[in-house]
Coordinates of N, CA and C in Angstrom, one line a residue:
M1 N 2.3 26.3 17.0 CA 0.8 26.2 17.6 C 0.1 27.4 17.5
G2 N 0.7 28.4 17.7 CA 0.0 29.7 17.6 C -0.8 29.9 16.2
W3 N 0.1 29.5 15.1 CA -0.5 29.6 13.7 C -1.8 28.7 13.7
T4 N -1.5 27.3 13.8 CA -2.4 26.4 13.9 C -3.8 26.9 14.6
A5 N -3.6 27.3 15.7 CA -4.6 27.7 16.7 C -5.7 28.7 15.9
L6 N -5.2 29.5 15.0 CA -5.8 30.4 14.3 C -6.8 30.1 13.2
F7 N -6.8 28.5 13.0 CA -7.6 27.9 12.0 C -8.6 27.2 12.8
L8 N -8.8 27.5 14.2 CA -10.2 27.0 14.9 C -11.4 27.8 14.4
A9 N -11.2 29.0 14.2 CA -12.4 29.8 13.9 C -12.9 29.1 12.3
P10 N -12.0 29.2 11.4 CA -12.5 28.7 10.3 C -13.0 27.3 10.4
L11 N -12.5 26.3 11.2 CA -12.8 25.1 11.4 C -14.5 25.1 11.8
A12 N -14.9 26.0 12.8 CA -16.2 26.2 13.3 C -17.2 26.5 12.1
I13 N -16.6 27.5 11.3 CA -17.5 28.1 10.3 C -17.6 26.9 9.1
F14 N -16.6 26.2 8.8 CA -16.6 25.2 7.7 C -17.5 24.1 8.3
A15 N -17.5 23.7 9.4 CA -18.0 22.7 10.0 C -20.0 23.0 10.1
L16 N -20.1 24.3 10.5 CA -21.7 24.5 10.2 C -21.9 24.8 8.8
A17 N -21.1 25.0 7.9 CA -21.4 25.1 6.6 C -21.6 23.8 5.9
G18 N -21.4 22.6 6.6 CA -21.2 21.4 6.1 C -20.1 21.0 5.4
A19 N -19.0 21.4 5.7 CA -17.6 21.1 5.4 C -17.4 21.2 3.9
P20 N -17.5 22.3 3.0 CA -17.3 22.4 1.7 C -15.9 21.9 1.5
T21 N -15.7 21.2 0.4 CA -14.4 20.8 0.2 C -13.4 21.7 -0.5
R22 N -13.8 22.7 -1.3 CA -12.7 23.6 -1.9 C -12.5 24.4 -1.0
P23 N -13.1 25.3 0.0 CA -12.6 26.1 1.0 C -11.7 25.4 2.0
I24 N -12.2 24.1 2.4 CA -11.1 23.4 3.3 C -10.0 23.1 2.5
R25 N -9.9 22.8 1.3 CA -8.5 22.5 0.9 C -7.8 23.7 0.8
A26 N -8.4 24.9 0.4 CA -7.7 26.1 0.5 C -7.0 26.4 1.7
A27 N -7.8 26.4 2.8 CA -7.2 26.5 4.1 C -6.2 25.5 4.5
T28 N -6.4 24.4 4.2 CA -5.3 23.5 4.4 C -3.9 24.0 3.7
R29 N -4.1 24.4 2.6 CA -2.7 25.0 1.8 C -2.2 25.9 2.3
L30 N -3.1 27.2 2.9 CA -2.7 28.2 3.6 C -1.9 27.9 4.8
W31 N -2.4 27.0 5.6 CA -1.8 26.4 6.7 C -0.4 26.0 6.6
A32 N -0.4 25.0 5.5 CA 1.0 24.5 5.1 C 2.1 25.6 4.7
R33 N 1.5 26.6 4.0 CA 2.1 27.8 3.6 C 2.9 28.3 4.8
G34 N 1.9 28.6 5.6 CA 2.3 29.3 6.9 C 3.5 28.7 7.7
I35 N 3.5 27.2 7.5 CA 4.4 26.5 8.4 C 5.9 26.6 7.7
L36 N 5.8 26.5 6.2 CA 6.8 26.7 5.4 C 7.5 28.0 5.6
F37 N 6.6 29.1 5.7 CA 7.0 30.3 5.7 C 7.8 30.7 7.1
G38 N 7.2 30.1 8.3 CA 7.7 30.0 9.6 C 9.2 29.3 9.6
L39 N 9.3 28.0 8.9 CA 10.5 27.5 8.9 C 11.6 28.0 8.1
R40 N 11.2 29.2 7.0 CA 12.3 29.9 6.4 C 12.6 31.0 7.1
R41 N 11.6 31.6 7.7 CA 11.7 33.0 8.7 C 12.7 32.7 9.8
F42 N 12.2 31.7 10.5 CA 12.8 31.9 11.8 C 13.8 30.6 12.2
I43 N 14.1 29.5 11.2 CA 14.7 28.5 11.3 C 15.9 28.6 10.1
G44 N 15.5 29.3 9.0 CA 16.4 29.4 7.9 C 16.4 28.1 6.8
L45 N 15.2 27.2 7.1 CA 14.9 26.1 6.2 C 14.1 26.2 5.1
D46 N 14.9 26.5 4.1 CA 13.9 26.8 2.6 C 13.9 25.7 1.7
F47 N 13.5 25.9 0.6 CA 13.4 24.7 -0.4 C 13.6 25.3 -1.7
V48 N 14.0 24.2 -2.7 CA 14.1 24.7 -4.0 C 13.4 23.3 -4.8
E49 N 12.8 23.5 -6.1 CA 12.3 22.6 -7.0 C 13.1 22.6 -8.0
E50 N 13.6 21.2 -8.7 CA 14.2 20.9 -9.8 C 13.2 20.0 -10.5
G51 N 13.3 20.1 -12.1 CA 12.6 19.2 -12.9 C 11.1 19.4 -12.8
R52 N 10.5 20.5 -12.5 CA 9.0 20.6 -12.2 C 8.4 20.5 -13.7
E53 N 9.1 20.4 -14.7 CA 8.3 20.1 -15.9 C 8.0 18.8 -16.4
H54 N 8.5 17.9 -15.3 CA 8.1 16.4 -15.4 C 7.0 16.2 -15.0
I55 N 6.2 17.1 -14.3 CA 4.8 16.8 -13.9 C 3.9 16.9 -15.0
P56 N 3.2 16.2 -15.5 CA 2.1 16.4 -16.6 C 0.9 17.1 -16.1
A57 N 0.3 17.8 -17.2 CA -0.9 18.7 -17.0 C -1.9 17.6 -16.4
A58 N -2.1 16.6 -17.0 CA -3.3 15.6 -16.6 C -2.7 14.9 -15.2
P59 N -3.6 14.1 -14.8 CA -3.4 13.3 -13.3 C -2.3 12.2 -13.6
C60 N -1.4 12.2 -12.5 CA -0.3 11.2 -12.6 C -0.2 10.8 -11.1
L61 N 0.6 9.9 -11.0 CA 1.0 8.9 -9.6 C 2.4 9.4 -9.3
I62 N 2.4 10.3 -8.2 CA 3.7 10.9 -7.7 C 4.2 10.1 -6.8
V63 N 5.3 9.5 -7.0 CA 6.0 8.6 -6.1 C 7.3 9.3 -5.1
A64 N 7.2 9.5 -4.0 CA 8.3 10.2 -3.3 C 9.0 9.4 -2.4
N65 N 10.2 9.6 -1.9 CA 10.9 9.0 -0.7 C 10.4 9.8 0.3
H66 N 10.5 9.3 1.6 CA 10.0 10.1 2.7 C 11.1 9.8 3.8
Q67 N 11.6 11.3 4.4 CA 12.7 11.2 5.3 C 12.4 12.3 6.4
S68 N 11.2 12.8 6.3 CA 11.3 14.1 7.3 C 9.6 14.2 7.2
A69 N 9.2 14.9 8.2 CA 7.8 15.7 8.2 C 7.7 16.7 7.3
W70 N 8.8 17.4 6.7 CA 8.7 18.4 5.9 C 7.9 18.1 4.9
E71 N 8.2 17.0 4.0 CA 7.5 16.7 2.5 C 5.9 16.2 2.6
T72 N 5.6 15.8 4.0 CA 4.2 15.6 4.2 C 3.5 16.7 4.0
L73 N 3.9 17.9 4.7 CA 3.2 19.2 4.5 C 3.5 20.1 3.3
A74 N 4.7 20.0 2.7 CA 5.1 20.9 1.7 C 4.3 20.4 0.4
F75 N 4.1 19.0 0.5 CA 3.2 18.5 -1.0 C 2.0 19.0 -1.1
L76 N 1.4 19.7 0.1 CA 0.0 20.4 0.1 C 0.3 21.6 -0.8
V77 N 1.4 22.2 -0.8 CA 1.6 23.3 -1.3 C 2.2 23.3 -2.7
L78 N 3.2 22.3 -2.8 CA 4.1 22.1 -4.1 C 3.1 21.5 -5.4
V79 N 2.1 20.8 -5.0 CA 0.9 20.2 -5.7 C -0.2 20.4 -5.4
P80 N -0.9 21.5 -5.4 CA -1.8 22.0 -4.6 C -3.2 21.0 -4.6
D81 N -3.4 20.3 -5.8 CA -4.7 19.5 -5.7 C -4.4 18.1 -5.6
V82 N -3.3 17.9 -4.9 CA -2.8 16.5 -5.0 C -3.6 15.7 -3.9
A83 N -4.1 14.5 -4.0 CA -4.5 13.5 -3.1 C -3.5 12.6 -2.5
I84 N -3.1 12.8 -1.3 CA -1.9 12.4 -0.5 C -2.4 11.0 0.1
I85 N -1.7 10.0 0.1 CA -2.0 8.7 0.8 C -1.6 8.9 2.1
A86 N -2.1 8.8 3.1 CA -1.6 9.0 4.4 C -2.0 8.2 5.5
K87 N -1.4 8.0 6.6 CA -1.6 7.1 7.3 C -2.6 7.6 8.4
R88 N -3.3 7.0 9.2 CA -4.5 7.4 9.8 C -4.1 8.2 11.2
E89 N -2.9 8.1 11.3 CA -2.3 8.6 12.7 C -2.1 10.2 12.6
L90 N -2.0 10.6 11.4 CA -2.0 12.1 11.0 C -3.2 12.8 11.6
L91 N -4.4 12.1 11.5 CA -5.8 12.7 11.7 C -5.9 13.1 13.3
A92 N -5.0 12.7 14.2 CA -5.1 12.8 15.4 C -4.4 14.2 15.9
I93 N -3.8 14.8 14.8 CA -3.2 16.1 15.3 C -4.4 17.1 15.6
P94 N -4.5 17.9 16.6 CA -5.5 18.7 16.9 C -5.6 19.5 15.7
V95 N -6.9 20.0 15.5 CA -7.2 21.2 14.4 C -6.7 20.5 12.9
V96 N -5.6 20.3 12.8 CA -5.0 20.0 11.5 C -5.5 18.8 10.9
G97 N -5.7 17.8 11.9 CA -6.2 16.4 11.6 C -7.7 16.7 10.8
W98 N -8.5 17.7 11.4 CA -9.9 17.7 10.9 C -9.8 18.4 9.4
F99 N -8.8 19.1 9.2 CA -8.7 19.6 7.8 C -8.2 18.6 6.9
L100 N -7.0 17.9 7.0 CA -6.5 16.9 6.4 C -7.6 15.9 5.8
R101 N -8.7 15.5 6.9 CA -9.4 14.4 6.6 C -10.4 14.9 5.7
R102 N -10.7 16.2 5.4 CA -11.7 16.8 4.5 C -11.1 17.6 3.4
S103 N -9.7 17.4 3.1 CA -9.2 18.0 2.1 C -9.5 17.7 0.6
P104 N -9.8 16.4 0.4 CA -9.6 15.2 1.4 C -8.4 14.5 0.9
M105 N -7.8 13.9 1.8 CA -6.7 12.8 1.7 C -7.4 11.5 1.5
I106 N -6.4 10.5 1.3 CA -6.8 9.2 1.1 C -6.2 8.6 2.5
V107 N -7.0 8.3 3.4 CA -6.5 7.7 4.8 C -6.6 6.4 4.8
I108 N -5.5 5.7 5.3 CA -5.4 4.3 5.4 C -5.1 4.0 6.8
D109 N -5.5 2.6 7.2 CA -5.2 2.2 8.4 C -4.2 1.1 8.1
R110 N -2.8 1.4 8.2 CA -1.8 0.4 7.8 C -1.8 -1.0 8.6
A111 N -2.6 -1.0 9.9 CA -2.7 -2.3 10.4 C -3.7 -3.2 10.2
N112 N -4.4 -2.8 9.2 CA -5.5 -3.6 8.2 C -5.1 -3.7 6.9
G113 N -4.3 -4.6 6.7 CA -3.5 -4.8 5.3 C -4.6 -4.7 4.2
T114 N -5.4 -5.8 4.1 CA -6.4 -6.2 3.1 C -7.3 -4.7 2.7
Q115 N -7.9 -4.3 3.9 CA -8.8 -3.3 3.8 C -8.1 -2.0 3.7
A116 N -6.8 -1.7 4.1 CA -6.2 -0.5 3.6 C -5.9 -0.5 2.1
L117 N -5.6 -1.5 1.6 CA -5.3 -1.7 0.2 C -6.4 -1.6 -0.6
R118 N -7.6 -1.9 -0.2 CA -8.8 -1.7 -0.9 C -9.2 -0.1 -0.7
T119 N -9.1 0.2 0.6 CA -9.5 2.0 0.5 C -8.5 2.7 -0.1
M120 N -7.0 2.4 -0.4 CA -6.3 3.0 -1.1 C -7.0 3.1 -2.5
I121 N -7.0 1.9 -3.0 CA -7.2 1.8 -4.5 C -8.6 2.4 -4.8
D122 N -9.4 2.3 -4.0 CA -10.7 3.0 -4.2 C -10.6 4.6 -4.3
G123 N -9.9 5.0 -3.0 CA -9.7 6.4 -3.1 C -8.9 7.1 -4.1
C124 N -8.0 6.3 -4.6 CA -7.0 6.8 -5.6 C -8.0 6.8 -6.9
Q125 N -8.8 5.9 -7.3 CA -9.8 5.9 -8.4 C -10.6 7.1 -8.4
E126 N -11.2 7.3 -7.3 CA -12.0 8.5 -7.0 C -11.3 10.0 -7.6
A127 N -10.1 10.0 -6.9 CA -9.4 11.4 -7.1 C -9.2 11.6 -8.4
V128 N -8.5 10.4 -9.3 CA -8.0 10.5 -10.5 C -9.5 11.0 -11.3
A129 N -10.6 10.2 -11.0 CA -11.9 10.6 -11.8 C -12.2 12.0 -11.6
A130 N -11.9 12.5 -10.5 CA -12.0 14.0 -10.2 C -11.0 15.0 -10.8
G131 N -10.0 14.3 -11.6 CA -8.8 15.3 -12.4 C -7.9 15.4 -11.5
R132 N -7.5 14.9 -10.2 CA -6.4 15.1 -9.3 C -5.5 13.9 -9.3
S133 N -4.4 14.4 -9.2 CA -3.1 13.5 -9.0 C -2.9 12.8 -7.7
V134 N -2.3 11.9 -7.6 CA -2.2 10.9 -6.3 C -0.7 11.1 -6.2
L135 N -0.4 11.1 -4.6 CA 0.8 11.0 -4.1 C 1.1 10.1 -2.9
I136 N 2.1 9.2 -3.1 CA 2.3 8.1 -2.1 C 3.8 8.2 -1.9
F137 N 4.1 7.7 -0.4 CA 5.3 7.7 0.2 C 5.3 6.1 0.2
P138 N 6.0 5.4 -0.7 CA 5.6 3.9 -0.8 C 6.8 3.2 0.2
E139 N 7.6 3.9 0.8 CA 8.6 3.3 1.9 C 7.8 2.9 3.2
G140 N 6.5 3.7 3.0 CA 5.6 3.5 4.5 C 6.0 4.2 5.9
T141 N 7.3 4.7 5.7 CA 8.0 5.5 7.2 C 9.0 6.0 6.6
R142 N 9.3 7.1 7.4 CA 10.5 7.9 7.1 C 11.9 7.0 7.4
G143 N 12.8 7.2 6.4 CA 13.9 6.7 6.1 C 15.1 7.4 6.5
E144 N 16.4 6.9 6.4 CA 17.7 7.7 6.6 C 18.1 7.8 5.1
I145 N 18.7 9.2 5.0 CA 19.1 9.5 3.4 C 20.4 8.4 3.1
A146 N 20.9 7.6 4.1 CA 22.0 6.6 3.5 C 21.2 5.7 3.2
D147 N 20.1 5.4 3.5 CA 19.4 3.9 3.2 C 19.0 3.9 1.9
P148 N 19.1 2.5 1.4 CA 18.5 2.5 0.1 C 17.1 2.4 0.0
V149 N 16.5 3.2 -1.0 CA 15.1 3.1 -1.2 C 14.4 2.0 -1.4
R150 N 13.5 1.4 -0.5 CA 12.6 0.1 -0.7 C 11.2 0.5 -0.5
F151 N 10.6 0.0 -1.5 CA 9.0 0.3 -1.4 C 8.3 -1.0 -0.9
K152 N 7.2 -0.5 -0.1 CA 6.3 -1.5 0.5 C 5.5 -2.0 -0.5
R153 N 4.5 -3.0 -0.2 CA 3.7 -3.5 -1.1 C 2.6 -2.6 -1.2
G154 N 2.1 -2.4 -2.5 CA 0.7 -1.6 -2.6 C 1.1 -0.7 -4.0
V155 N 2.4 0.0 -3.8 CA 2.4 0.8 -5.0 C 2.3 0.3 -6.2
E156 N 2.8 -1.0 -6.5 CA 2.9 -1.6 -7.9 C 1.4 -1.8 -8.4
I157 N 0.5 -2.1 -7.2 CA -1.0 -2.3 -7.5 C -1.5 -1.1 -8.0
L158 N -1.4 0.0 -7.5 CA -1.8 1.3 -7.8 C -1.3 1.8 -9.3
Y159 N -0.2 1.4 -9.5 CA 0.7 1.6 -10.9 C -0.3 0.7 -12.0
S160 N -0.6 -0.5 -11.7 CA -1.3 -1.2 -12.7 C -2.8 -0.9 -12.8
R161 N -3.3 -0.7 -11.7 CA -5.0 -0.3 -11.8 C -5.0 0.9 -12.2
L162 N -4.4 2.2 -11.9 CA -4.6 3.3 -12.2 C -4.3 3.6 -13.7
G163 N -2.9 2.9 -14.2 CA -2.8 3.3 -15.6 C -2.3 4.7 -15.9
L164 N -1.6 5.3 -15.1 CA -1.2 6.6 -15.0 C 0.2 6.6 -15.2
P165 N 1.0 7.8 -15.8 CA 2.3 7.9 -15.6 C 2.7 8.2 -14.3
V166 N 3.9 7.7 -14.0 CA 4.4 8.0 -12.5 C 5.7 8.7 -12.7
V167 N 5.6 9.7 -11.8 CA 6.5 11.0 -11.5 C 7.3 10.4 -10.2
P168 N 8.6 9.7 -10.5 CA 9.4 9.9 -9.1 C 9.9 11.1 -8.7
V169 N 10.0 11.3 -7.4 CA 10.6 12.3 -6.6 C 11.5 12.0 -5.7
A170 N 12.6 12.6 -5.6 CA 13.6 12.6 -4.5 C 13.7 13.8 -3.4
V171 N 13.7 13.7 -2.2 CA 13.7 14.6 -1.4 C 14.6 14.6 -0.3
N172 N 15.5 15.4 -0.3 CA 16.6 15.2 0.7 C 16.2 15.9 2.0
S173 N 15.1 16.0 2.6 CA 14.9 16.7 3.6 C 15.6 16.0 5.1
G174 N 15.8 15.0 5.0 CA 16.2 14.4 6.1 C 17.6 14.9 6.7
L175 N 18.4 15.6 5.6 CA 19.6 16.3 5.9 C 19.4 17.3 6.9
F176 N 18.3 18.0 6.9 CA 17.9 19.2 7.5 C 16.8 19.0 8.9
W177 N 15.9 18.2 8.5 CA 15.0 17.8 9.8 C 14.6 16.2 9.8
P178 N 15.6 15.8 10.2 CA 15.6 14.4 10.6 C 14.4 13.8 11.6
G179 N 13.9 12.7 11.4 CA 13.2 12.2 12.4 C 13.5 12.2 13.8
G180 N 12.8 12.8 14.9 CA 13.1 12.9 16.2 C 14.1 13.9 16.7
A181 N 14.2 14.9 15.5 CA 15.1 16.0 16.0 C 14.4 17.1 15.6
T182 N 15.1 18.4 15.6 CA 14.5 19.7 15.3 C 15.0 20.2 13.9
A183 N 14.3 21.0 13.2 CA 14.7 21.4 12.0 C 15.8 22.4 12.0
R184 N 16.7 22.2 11.3 CA 17.8 23.2 11.1 C 18.0 23.9 9.9
P185 N 19.0 25.1 9.7 CA 18.9 25.7 8.4 C 19.4 24.8 7.6
G186 N 19.0 25.3 6.3 CA 19.4 24.6 4.9 C 18.4 24.7 3.9
T187 N 18.6 23.9 2.7 CA 17.9 24.2 1.6 C 17.4 22.9 1.1
V188 N 16.1 22.5 1.2 CA 15.7 21.0 1.0 C 15.6 21.0 -0.6
V189 N 16.1 20.3 -1.4 CA 15.7 20.1 -2.7 C 14.7 19.1 -3.1
V190 N 13.7 19.3 -3.9 CA 12.7 18.4 -4.4 C 13.0 18.1 -5.7
S191 N 13.4 17.0 -6.1 CA 13.9 16.8 -7.4 C 12.8 16.0 -8.1
Y192 N 12.1 16.4 -9.1 CA 11.2 15.5 -9.9 C 11.8 14.9 -11.1
L193 N 11.7 13.7 -11.3 CA 12.3 12.9 -12.2 C 11.5 12.6 -13.4
A194 N 12.3 12.2 -14.5 CA 11.4 11.9 -15.6 C 10.4 10.8 -15.3
A195 N 9.2 11.0 -16.1 CA 8.1 10.0 -15.7 C 8.2 8.8 -16.3
I196 N 7.5 7.8 -15.8 CA 7.7 6.5 -16.0 C 6.1 6.1 -16.6
A197 N 6.3 5.6 -17.8 CA 5.1 5.3 -18.6 C 4.2 4.4 -18.0
P198 N 2.9 4.4 -18.2 CA 2.3 3.2 -17.7 C 2.5 1.9 -18.6
G199 N 2.0 0.7 -18.1 CA 1.9 -0.4 -18.8 C 3.0 -1.5 -18.7
Q200 N 4.1 -1.0 -17.7 CA 5.4 -1.8 -17.6 C 5.0 -2.8 -16.7
P201 N 5.6 -4.2 -16.8 CA 5.6 -5.1 -15.7 C 5.9 -4.6 -14.4
S202 N 4.9 -5.1 -13.3 CA 5.3 -4.5 -11.9 C 6.7 -4.6 -11.4
A203 N 7.2 -5.7 -11.7 CA 8.6 -5.9 -11.0 C 9.7 -4.9 -11.8
E204 N 9.4 -4.6 -13.1 CA 10.2 -3.6 -13.6 C 10.0 -2.2 -13.3
F205 N 8.5 -2.0 -13.1 CA 8.3 -0.7 -12.6 C 8.9 -0.3 -11.1
L206 N 9.0 -1.5 -10.1 CA 9.3 -1.3 -9.0 C 10.8 -0.8 -9.0
R207 N 11.6 -1.9 -9.8 CA 13.1 -1.6 -9.7 C 13.5 -0.2 -10.2
G208 N 12.8 0.1 -11.4 CA 13.1 1.3 -12.1 C 12.9 2.4 -11.3
T209 N 11.8 2.6 -10.6 CA 11.4 3.7 -9.8 C 12.5 3.8 -8.5
E210 N 12.7 2.7 -7.9 CA 13.5 2.7 -6.8 C 14.7 3.2 -7.1
K211 N 15.3 2.7 -8.4 CA 16.8 2.9 -8.7 C 17.0 4.6 -9.1
A212 N 15.7 5.1 -9.9 CA 16.0 6.4 -10.3 C 15.9 7.3 -8.7
I213 N 15.0 7.1 -8.1 CA 15.0 7.9 -6.9 C 16.4 7.6 -6.1
D214 N 17.0 6.4 -5.9 CA 18.1 6.1 -5.4 C 19.4 6.8 -6.2
R215 N 19.2 6.9 -7.1 CA 20.4 7.7 -8.0 C 20.5 9.1 -7.9
E216 N 19.4 9.6 -7.8 CA 19.1 11.0 -7.3 C 19.7 11.4 -6.0
L217 N 19.4 10.4 -4.9 CA 19.6 10.7 -3.6 C 21.2 10.4 -3.5
D218 N 21.9 9.8 -4.3 CA 23.4 9.7 -4.5 C 24.1 11.1 -4.4
R219 N 23.4 12.1 -5.1 CA 23.9 13.3 -5.2 C 24.4 13.9 -3.8
W220 N 23.3 13.7 -2.7 CA 23.6 14.3 -1.4 C 24.3 13.3 -0.5
R221 N 24.0 11.9 -0.8 CA 24.8 11.0 0.1 C 26.5 11.2 -0.2
T222 N 26.7 11.6 -1.3 CA 28.2 11.5 -1.7 C 28.7 13.0 -1.3
A223 N 27.9 14.0 -1.7 CA 28.2 15.3 -1.4 C 28.2 16.0 -0.1
A224 N 27.2 15.1 1.0 CA 27.2 15.8 2.3 C 28.6 15.7 3.0
P225 N 28.8 16.8 3.8 CA 30.1 16.8 4.5 C 29.9 15.7 5.7
A226 N 31.2 15.4 6.2 CA 31.2 14.6 7.3 C 30.4 14.9 8.4
G227 N 29.5 14.0 9.1 CA 28.8 14.4 10.1 C 27.4 15.0 9.7
A228 N 27.0 15.2 8.4 CA 25.9 15.9 8.0 C 24.7 14.9 8.2
T229 N 24.8 13.6 8.2 CA 23.6 12.9 8.3 C 23.6 11.8 9.8
A230 N 24.5 12.5 10.5 CA 24.7 12.1 12.0 C 23.1 12.3 12.6
G231 N 22.7 11.3 13.2 CA 21.4 11.2 14.1 C 20.3 11.2 13.3
I232 N 20.5 11.2 11.7 CA 19.3 11.0 10.9 C 18.7 9.5 10.9

């Protein structure tokens, strides 16, 4: 909370200056870096990246599994100019919500299915036109590492509409910061997998992406010591 409170002064300055996008986005990344530093310094929760060469220089659609609050903030640092598709509830976080709305993220109201889908498509197309990649957590909510990856409706429509390569990403953050629990020491692995080319049938894309992430998560499902996923 102390770190977040330090951003009250920049918030006021940016608000008076008309909410300039680039400085706000830089401040949001600085906030996220501070959180990651605090997790590493005081808790012992670090991270490593694997396969980063799979991220193309041009915009792409990044599809990641979701197990923890960790990846929601970490991707602001890992892919600095990414447009993250996020649920509206995130904007209720004091101070941080103001920055997230103006970073800008692509904020959707999941309770309004049709409008949420339209907002998501329009926001993604605008981001890509501006040269930004798009990140989505298509499971819709945090899952357990033992659960098979299953996407909710919408990501296949983005795939067909955007016509971009898709980079699947497997994250094992649930081993160290499961939902409803406090973070504990360990090393989160962010594994970027081989890109999936645009133009595949929707069903083939969905099956291929889910299986690619599932296969990668099997590394930790089988290697985790007994009890490592308890409470996740």
